[in-house]
mmCIF file of C-alpha atoms in Angstrom:
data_model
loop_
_atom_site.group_PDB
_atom_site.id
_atom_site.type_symbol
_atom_site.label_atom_id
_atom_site.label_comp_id
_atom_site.label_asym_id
_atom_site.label_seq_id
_atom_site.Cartn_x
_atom_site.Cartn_y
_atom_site.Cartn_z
ATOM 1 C CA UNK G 239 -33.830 13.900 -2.271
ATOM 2 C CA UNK G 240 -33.098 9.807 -2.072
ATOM 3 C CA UNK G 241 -35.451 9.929 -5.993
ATOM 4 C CA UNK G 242 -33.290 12.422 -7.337
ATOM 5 C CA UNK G 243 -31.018 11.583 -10.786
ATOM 6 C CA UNK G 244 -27.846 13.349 -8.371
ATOM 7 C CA UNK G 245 -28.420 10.556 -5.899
ATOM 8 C CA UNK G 246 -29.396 7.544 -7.786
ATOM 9 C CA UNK G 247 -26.095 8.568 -10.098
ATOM 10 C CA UNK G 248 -23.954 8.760 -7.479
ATOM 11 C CA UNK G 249 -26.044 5.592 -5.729
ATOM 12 C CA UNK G 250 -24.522 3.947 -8.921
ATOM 13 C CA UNK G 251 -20.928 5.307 -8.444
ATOM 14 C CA UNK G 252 -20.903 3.546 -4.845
ATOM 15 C CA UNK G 253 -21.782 -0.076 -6.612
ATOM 16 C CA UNK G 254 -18.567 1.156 -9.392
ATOM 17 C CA UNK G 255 -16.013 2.131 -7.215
ATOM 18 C CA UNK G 256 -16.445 -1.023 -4.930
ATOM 19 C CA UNK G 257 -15.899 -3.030 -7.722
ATOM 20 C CA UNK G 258 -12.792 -1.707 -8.818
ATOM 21 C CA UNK G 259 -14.438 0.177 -11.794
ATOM 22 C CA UNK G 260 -12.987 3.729 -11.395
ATOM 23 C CA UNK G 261 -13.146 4.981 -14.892
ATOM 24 C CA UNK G 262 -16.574 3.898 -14.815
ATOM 25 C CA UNK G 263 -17.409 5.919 -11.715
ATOM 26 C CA UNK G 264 -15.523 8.987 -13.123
ATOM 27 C CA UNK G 265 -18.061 9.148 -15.577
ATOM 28 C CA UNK G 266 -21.057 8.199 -13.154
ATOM 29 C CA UNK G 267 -19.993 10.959 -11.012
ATOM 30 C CA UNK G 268 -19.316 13.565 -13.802
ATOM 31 C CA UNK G 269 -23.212 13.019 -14.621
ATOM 32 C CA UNK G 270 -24.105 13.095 -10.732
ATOM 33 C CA UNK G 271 -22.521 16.379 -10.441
ATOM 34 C CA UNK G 272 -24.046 17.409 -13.844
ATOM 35 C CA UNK G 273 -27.409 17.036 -12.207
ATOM 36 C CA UNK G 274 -26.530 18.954 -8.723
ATOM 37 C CA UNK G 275 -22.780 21.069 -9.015
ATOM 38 C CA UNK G 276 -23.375 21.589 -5.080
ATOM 39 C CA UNK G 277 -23.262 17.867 -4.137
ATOM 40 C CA UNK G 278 -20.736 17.571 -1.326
ATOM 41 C CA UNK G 279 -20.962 13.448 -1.526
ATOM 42 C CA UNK G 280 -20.790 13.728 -5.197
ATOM 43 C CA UNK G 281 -17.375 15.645 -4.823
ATOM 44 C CA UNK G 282 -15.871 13.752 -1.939
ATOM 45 C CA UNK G 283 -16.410 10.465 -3.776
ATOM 46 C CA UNK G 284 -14.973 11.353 -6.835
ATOM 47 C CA UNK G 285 -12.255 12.815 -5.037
ATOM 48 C CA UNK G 286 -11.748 8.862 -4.203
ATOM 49 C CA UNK G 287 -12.402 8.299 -7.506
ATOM 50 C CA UNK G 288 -9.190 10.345 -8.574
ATOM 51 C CA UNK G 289 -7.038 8.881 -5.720
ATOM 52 C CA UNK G 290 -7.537 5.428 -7.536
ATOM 53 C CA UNK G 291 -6.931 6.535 -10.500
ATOM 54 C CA UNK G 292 -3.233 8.139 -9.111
ATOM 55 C CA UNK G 293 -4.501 11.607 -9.634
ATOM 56 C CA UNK G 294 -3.481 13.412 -6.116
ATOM 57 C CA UNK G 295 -3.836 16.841 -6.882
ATOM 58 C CA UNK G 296 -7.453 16.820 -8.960
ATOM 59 C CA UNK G 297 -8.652 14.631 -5.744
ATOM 60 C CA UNK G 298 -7.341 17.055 -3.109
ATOM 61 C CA UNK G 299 -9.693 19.651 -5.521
ATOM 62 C CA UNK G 300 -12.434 17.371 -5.162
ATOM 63 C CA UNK G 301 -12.284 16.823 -1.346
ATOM 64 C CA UNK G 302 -11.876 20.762 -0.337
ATOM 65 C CA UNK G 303 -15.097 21.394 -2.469
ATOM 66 C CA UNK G 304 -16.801 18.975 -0.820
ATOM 67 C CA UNK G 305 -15.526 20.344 2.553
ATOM 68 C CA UNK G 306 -16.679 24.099 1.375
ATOM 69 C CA UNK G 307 -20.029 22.418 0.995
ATOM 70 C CA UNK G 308 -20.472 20.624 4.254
ATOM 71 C CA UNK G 309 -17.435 20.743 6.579
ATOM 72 C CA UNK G 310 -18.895 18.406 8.783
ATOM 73 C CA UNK G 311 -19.823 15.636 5.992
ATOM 74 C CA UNK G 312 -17.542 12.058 7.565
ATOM 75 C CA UNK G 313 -16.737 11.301 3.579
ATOM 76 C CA UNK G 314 -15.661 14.861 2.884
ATOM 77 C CA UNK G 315 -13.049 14.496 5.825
ATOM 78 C CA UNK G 316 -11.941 10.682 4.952
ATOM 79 C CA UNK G 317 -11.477 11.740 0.846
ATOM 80 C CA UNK G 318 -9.207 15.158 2.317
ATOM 81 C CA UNK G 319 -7.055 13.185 4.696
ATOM 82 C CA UNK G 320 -6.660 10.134 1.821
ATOM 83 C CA UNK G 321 -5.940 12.900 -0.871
ATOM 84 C CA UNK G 322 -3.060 14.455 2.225
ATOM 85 C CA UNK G 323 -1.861 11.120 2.722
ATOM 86 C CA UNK G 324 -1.342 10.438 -1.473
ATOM 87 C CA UNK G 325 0.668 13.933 -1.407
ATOM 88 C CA UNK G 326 2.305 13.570 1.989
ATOM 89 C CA UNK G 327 0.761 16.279 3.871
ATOM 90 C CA UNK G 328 0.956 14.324 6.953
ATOM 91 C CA UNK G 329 -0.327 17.495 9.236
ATOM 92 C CA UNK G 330 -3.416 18.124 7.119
ATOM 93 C CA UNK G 331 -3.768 14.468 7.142
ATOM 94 C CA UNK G 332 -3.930 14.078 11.320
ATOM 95 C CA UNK G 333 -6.094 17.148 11.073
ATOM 96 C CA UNK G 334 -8.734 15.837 8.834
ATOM 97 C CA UNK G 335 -8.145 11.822 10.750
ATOM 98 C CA UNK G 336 -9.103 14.184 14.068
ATOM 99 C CA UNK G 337 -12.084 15.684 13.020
ATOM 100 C CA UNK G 338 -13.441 12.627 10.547
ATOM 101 C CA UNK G 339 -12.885 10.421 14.136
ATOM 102 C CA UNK G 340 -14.653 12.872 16.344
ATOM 103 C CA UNK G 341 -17.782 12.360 13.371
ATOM 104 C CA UNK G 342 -17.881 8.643 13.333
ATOM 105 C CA UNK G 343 -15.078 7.438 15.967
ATOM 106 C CA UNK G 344 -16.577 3.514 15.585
ATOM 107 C CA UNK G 345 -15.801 3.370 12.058
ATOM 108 C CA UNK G 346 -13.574 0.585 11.017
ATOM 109 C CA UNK G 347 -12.889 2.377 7.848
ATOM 110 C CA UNK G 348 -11.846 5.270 9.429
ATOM 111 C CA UNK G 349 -9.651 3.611 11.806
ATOM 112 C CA UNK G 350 -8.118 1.797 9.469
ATOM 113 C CA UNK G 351 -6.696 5.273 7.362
ATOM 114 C CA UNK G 352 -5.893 6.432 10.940
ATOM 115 C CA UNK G 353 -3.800 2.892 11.765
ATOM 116 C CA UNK G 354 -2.339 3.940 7.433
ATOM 117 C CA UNK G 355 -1.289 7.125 8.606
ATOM 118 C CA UNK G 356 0.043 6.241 12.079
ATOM 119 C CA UNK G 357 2.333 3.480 10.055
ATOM 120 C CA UNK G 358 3.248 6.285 7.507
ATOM 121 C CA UNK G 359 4.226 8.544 10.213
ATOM 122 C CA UNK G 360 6.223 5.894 11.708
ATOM 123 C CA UNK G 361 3.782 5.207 14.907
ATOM 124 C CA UNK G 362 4.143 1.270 14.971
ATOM 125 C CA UNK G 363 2.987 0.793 18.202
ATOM 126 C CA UNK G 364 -0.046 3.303 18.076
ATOM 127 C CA UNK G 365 -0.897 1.458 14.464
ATOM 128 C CA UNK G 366 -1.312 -1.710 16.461
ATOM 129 C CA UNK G 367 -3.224 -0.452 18.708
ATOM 130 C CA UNK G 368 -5.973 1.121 16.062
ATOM 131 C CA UNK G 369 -6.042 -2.165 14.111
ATOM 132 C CA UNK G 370 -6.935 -4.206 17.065
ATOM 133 C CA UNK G 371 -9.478 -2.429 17.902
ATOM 134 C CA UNK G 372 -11.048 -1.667 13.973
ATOM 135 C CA UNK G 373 -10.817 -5.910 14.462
ATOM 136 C CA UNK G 374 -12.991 -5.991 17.608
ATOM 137 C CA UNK G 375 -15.784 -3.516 15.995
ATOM 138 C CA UNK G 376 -15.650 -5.827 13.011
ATOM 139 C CA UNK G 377 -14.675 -9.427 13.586
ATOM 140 C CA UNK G 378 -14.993 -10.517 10.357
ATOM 141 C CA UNK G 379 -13.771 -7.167 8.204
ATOM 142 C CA UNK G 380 -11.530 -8.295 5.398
ATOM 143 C CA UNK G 381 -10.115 -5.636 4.552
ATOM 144 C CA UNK G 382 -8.875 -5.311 8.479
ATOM 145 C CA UNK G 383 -7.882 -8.849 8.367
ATOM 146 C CA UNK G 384 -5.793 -7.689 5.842
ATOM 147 C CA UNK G 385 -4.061 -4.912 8.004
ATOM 148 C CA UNK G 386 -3.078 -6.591 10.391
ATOM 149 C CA UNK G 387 -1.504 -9.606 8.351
ATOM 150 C CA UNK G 388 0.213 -7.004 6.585
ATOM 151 C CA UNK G 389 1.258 -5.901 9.794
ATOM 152 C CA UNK G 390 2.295 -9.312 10.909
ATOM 153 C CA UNK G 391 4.304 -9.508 7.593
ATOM 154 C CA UNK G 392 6.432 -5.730 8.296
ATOM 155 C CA UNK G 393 6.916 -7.610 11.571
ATOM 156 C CA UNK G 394 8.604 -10.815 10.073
ATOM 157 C CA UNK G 395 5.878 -12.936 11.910
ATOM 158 C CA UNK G 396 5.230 -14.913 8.577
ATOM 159 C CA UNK G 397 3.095 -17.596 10.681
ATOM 160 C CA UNK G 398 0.350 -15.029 11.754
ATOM 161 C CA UNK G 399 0.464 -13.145 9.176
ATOM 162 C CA UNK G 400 -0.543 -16.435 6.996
ATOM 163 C CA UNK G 401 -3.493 -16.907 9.502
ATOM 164 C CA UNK G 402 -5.443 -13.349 8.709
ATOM 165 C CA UNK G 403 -4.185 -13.910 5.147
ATOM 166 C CA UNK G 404 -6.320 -16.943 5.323
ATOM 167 C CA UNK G 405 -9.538 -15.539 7.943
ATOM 168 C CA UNK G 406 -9.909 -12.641 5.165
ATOM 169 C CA UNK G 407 -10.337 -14.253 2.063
ATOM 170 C CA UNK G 408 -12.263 -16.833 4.338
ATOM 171 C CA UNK G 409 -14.715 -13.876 4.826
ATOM 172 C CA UNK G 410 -14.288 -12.921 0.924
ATOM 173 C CA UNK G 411 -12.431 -15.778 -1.292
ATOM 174 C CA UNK G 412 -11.856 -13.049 -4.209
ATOM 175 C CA UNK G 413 -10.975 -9.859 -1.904
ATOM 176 C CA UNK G 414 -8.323 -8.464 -3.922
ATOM 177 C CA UNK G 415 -5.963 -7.500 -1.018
ATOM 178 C CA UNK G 416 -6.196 -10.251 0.317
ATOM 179 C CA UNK G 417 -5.245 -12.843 -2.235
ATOM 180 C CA UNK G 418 -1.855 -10.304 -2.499
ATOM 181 C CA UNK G 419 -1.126 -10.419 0.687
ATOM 182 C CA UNK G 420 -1.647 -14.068 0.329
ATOM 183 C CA UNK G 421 1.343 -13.721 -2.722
ATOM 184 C CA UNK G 422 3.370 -12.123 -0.278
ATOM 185 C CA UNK G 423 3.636 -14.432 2.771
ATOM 186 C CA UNK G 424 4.341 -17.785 0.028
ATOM 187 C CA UNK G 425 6.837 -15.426 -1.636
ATOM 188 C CA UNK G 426 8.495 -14.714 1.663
ATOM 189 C CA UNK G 427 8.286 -18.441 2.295
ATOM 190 C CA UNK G 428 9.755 -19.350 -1.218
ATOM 191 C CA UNK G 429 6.948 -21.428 -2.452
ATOM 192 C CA UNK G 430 7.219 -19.090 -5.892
ATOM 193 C CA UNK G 431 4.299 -21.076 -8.243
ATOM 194 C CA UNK G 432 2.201 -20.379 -4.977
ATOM 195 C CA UNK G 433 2.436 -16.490 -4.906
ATOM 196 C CA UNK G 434 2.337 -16.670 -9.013
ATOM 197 C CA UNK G 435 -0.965 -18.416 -9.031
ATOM 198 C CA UNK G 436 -2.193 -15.692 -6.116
ATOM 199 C CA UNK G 437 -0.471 -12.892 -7.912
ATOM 200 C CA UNK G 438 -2.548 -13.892 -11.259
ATOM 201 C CA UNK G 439 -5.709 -14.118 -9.338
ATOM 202 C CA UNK G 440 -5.539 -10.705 -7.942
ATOM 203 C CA UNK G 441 -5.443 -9.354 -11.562
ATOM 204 C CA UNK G 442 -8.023 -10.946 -12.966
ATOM 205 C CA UNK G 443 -9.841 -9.386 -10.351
ATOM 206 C CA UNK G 444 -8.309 -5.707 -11.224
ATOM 207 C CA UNK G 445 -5.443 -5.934 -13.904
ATOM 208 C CA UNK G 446 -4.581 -2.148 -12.914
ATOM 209 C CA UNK G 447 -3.831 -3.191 -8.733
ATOM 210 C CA UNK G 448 -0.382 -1.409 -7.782
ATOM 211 C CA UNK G 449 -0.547 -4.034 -5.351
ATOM 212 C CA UNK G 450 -0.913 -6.904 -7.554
ATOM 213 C CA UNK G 451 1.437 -5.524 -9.890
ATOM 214 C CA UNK G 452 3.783 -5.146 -6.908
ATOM 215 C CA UNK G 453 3.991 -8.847 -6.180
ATOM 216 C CA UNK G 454 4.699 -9.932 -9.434
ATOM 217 C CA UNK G 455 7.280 -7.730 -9.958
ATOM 218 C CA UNK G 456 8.619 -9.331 -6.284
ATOM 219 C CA UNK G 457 8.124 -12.822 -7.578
ATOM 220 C CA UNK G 458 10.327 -11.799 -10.697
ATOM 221 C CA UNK G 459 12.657 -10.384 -8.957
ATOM 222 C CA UNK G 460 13.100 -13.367 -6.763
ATOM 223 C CA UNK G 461 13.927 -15.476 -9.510
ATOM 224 C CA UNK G 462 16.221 -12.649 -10.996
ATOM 225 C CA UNK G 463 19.867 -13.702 -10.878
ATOM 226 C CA UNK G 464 20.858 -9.620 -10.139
ATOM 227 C CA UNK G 465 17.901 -8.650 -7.963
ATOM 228 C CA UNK G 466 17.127 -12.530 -6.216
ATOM 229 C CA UNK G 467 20.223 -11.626 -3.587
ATOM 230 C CA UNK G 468 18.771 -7.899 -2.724
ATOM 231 C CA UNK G 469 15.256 -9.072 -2.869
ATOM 232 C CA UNK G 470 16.231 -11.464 0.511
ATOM 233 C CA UNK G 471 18.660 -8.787 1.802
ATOM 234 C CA UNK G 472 15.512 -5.885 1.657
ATOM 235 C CA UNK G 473 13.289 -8.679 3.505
ATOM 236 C CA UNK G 474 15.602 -9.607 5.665
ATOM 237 C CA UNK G 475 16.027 -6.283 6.767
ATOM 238 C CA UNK G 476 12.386 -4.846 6.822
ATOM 239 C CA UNK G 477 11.892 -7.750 8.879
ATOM 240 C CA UNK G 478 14.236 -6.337 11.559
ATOM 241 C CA UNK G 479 12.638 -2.833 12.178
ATOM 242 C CA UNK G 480 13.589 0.031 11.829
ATOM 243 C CA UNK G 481 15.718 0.485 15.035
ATOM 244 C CA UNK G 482 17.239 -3.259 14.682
ATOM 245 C CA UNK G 483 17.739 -2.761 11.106
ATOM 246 C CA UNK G 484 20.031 0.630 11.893
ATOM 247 C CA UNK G 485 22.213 -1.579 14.393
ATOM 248 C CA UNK G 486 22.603 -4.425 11.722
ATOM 249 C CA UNK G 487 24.038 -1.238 9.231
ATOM 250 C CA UNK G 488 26.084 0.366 12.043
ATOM 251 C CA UNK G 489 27.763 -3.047 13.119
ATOM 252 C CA UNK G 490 28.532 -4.252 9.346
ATOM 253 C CA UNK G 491 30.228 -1.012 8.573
ATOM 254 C CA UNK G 492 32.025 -0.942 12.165
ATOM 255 C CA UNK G 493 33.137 -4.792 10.799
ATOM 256 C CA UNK G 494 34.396 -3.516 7.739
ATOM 257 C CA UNK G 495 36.386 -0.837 9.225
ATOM 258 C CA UNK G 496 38.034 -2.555 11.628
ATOM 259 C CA UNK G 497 39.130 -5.314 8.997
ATOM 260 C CA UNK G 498 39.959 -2.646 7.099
ATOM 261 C CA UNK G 499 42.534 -1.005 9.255
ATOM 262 C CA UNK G 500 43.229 -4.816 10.487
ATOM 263 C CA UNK G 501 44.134 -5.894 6.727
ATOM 264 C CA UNK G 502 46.778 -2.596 6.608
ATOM 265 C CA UNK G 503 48.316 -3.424 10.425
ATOM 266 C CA UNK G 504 49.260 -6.593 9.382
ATOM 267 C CA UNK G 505 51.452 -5.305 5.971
ATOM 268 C CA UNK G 506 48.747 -6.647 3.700
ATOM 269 C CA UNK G 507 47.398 -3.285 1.557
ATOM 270 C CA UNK G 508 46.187 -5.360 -1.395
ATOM 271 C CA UNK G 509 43.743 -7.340 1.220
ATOM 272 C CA UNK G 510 42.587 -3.796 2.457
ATOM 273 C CA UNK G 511 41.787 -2.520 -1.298
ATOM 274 C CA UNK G 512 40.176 -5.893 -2.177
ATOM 275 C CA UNK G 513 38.135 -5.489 1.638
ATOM 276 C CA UNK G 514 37.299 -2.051 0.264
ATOM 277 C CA UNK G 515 36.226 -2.929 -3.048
ATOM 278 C CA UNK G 516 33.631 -5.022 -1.727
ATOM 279 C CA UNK G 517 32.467 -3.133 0.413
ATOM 280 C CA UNK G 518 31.900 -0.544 -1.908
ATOM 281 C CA UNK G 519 30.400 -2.992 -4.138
ATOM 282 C CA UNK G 520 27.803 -3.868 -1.440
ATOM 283 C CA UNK G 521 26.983 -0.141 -0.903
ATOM 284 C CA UNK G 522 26.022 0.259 -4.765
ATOM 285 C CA UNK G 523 24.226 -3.199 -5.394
ATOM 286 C CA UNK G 524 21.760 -2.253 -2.833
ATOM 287 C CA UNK G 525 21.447 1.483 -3.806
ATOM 288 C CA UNK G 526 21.188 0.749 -7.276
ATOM 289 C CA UNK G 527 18.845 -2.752 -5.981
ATOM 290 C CA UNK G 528 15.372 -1.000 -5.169
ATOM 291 C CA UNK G 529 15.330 1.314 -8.391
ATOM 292 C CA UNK G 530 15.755 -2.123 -10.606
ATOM 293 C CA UNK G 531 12.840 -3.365 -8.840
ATOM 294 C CA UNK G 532 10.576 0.355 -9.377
ATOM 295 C CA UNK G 533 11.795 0.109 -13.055
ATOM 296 C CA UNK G 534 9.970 -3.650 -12.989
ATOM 297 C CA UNK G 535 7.266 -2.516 -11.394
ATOM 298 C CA UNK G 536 6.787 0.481 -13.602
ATOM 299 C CA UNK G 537 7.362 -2.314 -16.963
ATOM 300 C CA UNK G 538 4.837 -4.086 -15.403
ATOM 301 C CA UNK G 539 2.195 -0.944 -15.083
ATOM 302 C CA UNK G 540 3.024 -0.301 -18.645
ATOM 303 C CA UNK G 541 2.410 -3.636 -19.704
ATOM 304 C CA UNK G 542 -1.344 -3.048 -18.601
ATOM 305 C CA UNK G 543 -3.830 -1.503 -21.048
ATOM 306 C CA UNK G 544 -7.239 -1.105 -20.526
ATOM 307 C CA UNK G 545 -10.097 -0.460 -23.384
ATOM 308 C CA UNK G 546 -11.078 2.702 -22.540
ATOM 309 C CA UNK G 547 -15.101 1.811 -22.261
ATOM 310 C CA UNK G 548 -13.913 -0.109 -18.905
#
């Protein structure tokens, strides 16, 4: 019934979640299901709900009641395959992208978590593929603009990447992922007060975005001394791919080897210890590298409190 309390509360959750306001909808939806227990798009969205809010397990709960409820709702199957993706269940995941594609296969939203999970599963090519054609349903879809500049970025194409950085928050001038991925191409480009500014305009829109969080943490450590050396090393190398990347790894250790055993041919041990010592000091800086950069991004989630009423 569209005059029912169940929908009009969960009517209301819709307008909360796609502003960013997830506590808010937790509540909304609490009520909704209050009203009607059995109310599979009650339970699928605040199984989205609890994804947001970095609670896996409660949202996988969420989307399997919903499921038992109507297995052939599109929601149901997009919250279980988001909730397999958050927990890394990558075959329930293609299972539930199968099924919620054979529902509603011209979905952009739905081939976007498809073109998420095909990148997660390593798929590059087949990821591609999705997001150009999520781009030809819809044109003018931020949030697939987005995609592929992120895309563009994993790529190292910084230039194109800039471009659909630019057509999405065209389309939407406050779109949250947008304005970081926005950050991200002036922080790969250096211009630091640039991806600040964006960085600081993403949380203002949502001071709780991992994303947002993510690039400010990238900007600091970019200006960090101990982490500004890894930060271009980790770029430089996730720029590469992951097949070019291996090679790169392959030949510097085959280079340090052979000067290695080069250093000791020629009489000079001391030259082959100091060789060694750096190379060894290499291995730990970046080993040690991306869990100083988690640790800043975790100080910067804990820097964020919320009032509870939010």
């Amino acid at each position: 019934m569209t005059d029912s309390p169940s929908f009009q509360w969960r009517g209301y959750a819709q307008m909360q979640l796609a502003r960013g306001d997830h506590r808010g909808a937790l509540e909304t939806l609490r009520r909704a299901l209050a009203e009607d227990p059995e109310d599979p798009e009650a339970h699928a969205l605040l199984s989205l709900v609890l994804l947001a809010l970095k609670r896996p397990h409660a949202a996988e709960h969420e989307a399997g009641l919903a499921l038992s409820l109507e297995a052939l709702l599109p929601l149901a199957h997009y919250a279980a395959a988001s909730a397999a993706l958050a927990r890394r269940r990558f075959k329930d995941a293609g299972q539930h992208i199968k099924n919620l594609l054979e529902l509603e296969p011209d979905d952009t939203q739905n081939l976007l978590l498809q073109a998420r999970f095909l990148g997660l599963t390593g798929k590059k090519d087949g990821k591609r593929e999705v997001l150009q054609r999520a781009h030809a349903l819809s044109p003018d879809d931020p949030a697939t603009l987005v995609a592929l500049g992120e895309d563009a970025l994993e790529r190292g194409d910084v230039k194109h990447a800039m471009q659909w950085a630019r057509d999405a928050l065209s389309a939407w001038p406050e779109f949250q992922d947008g304005l970081v991925l926005m950050g991200q191409v002036y922080l790969r480009q250096g211009r630091i007060e640039d991806a600040r500014e964006h960085a600081l305009w993403a949380l203002r829109q949502d001071a709780t975005d991992e994303g947002s969080l993510r690039l400010l943490a990238g900007i600091k450590a970019r200006q960090s001394r101990l982490l500004g050396l890894w930060w271009r090393y980790s770029m430089f190398m996730g720029s590469l791919g992951d097949s070019k990347s291996t090679l790169v790894l392959l030949g510097a250790f085959v280079a340090y080897r052979f000067a290695t055993l080069a250093a000791k041919d020629l009489g000079q041990p001391g030259l082959a210890g100091i060789i060694q010592l750096v190379w060894l000091g290499l291995a730990v800086y970046t080993w040690v590298g991306p869990a100083l950069f988690q640790r800043m991004v975790r100080q910067e989630l804990a820097s964020v409190r919320l009032d509870p009423r939010f």
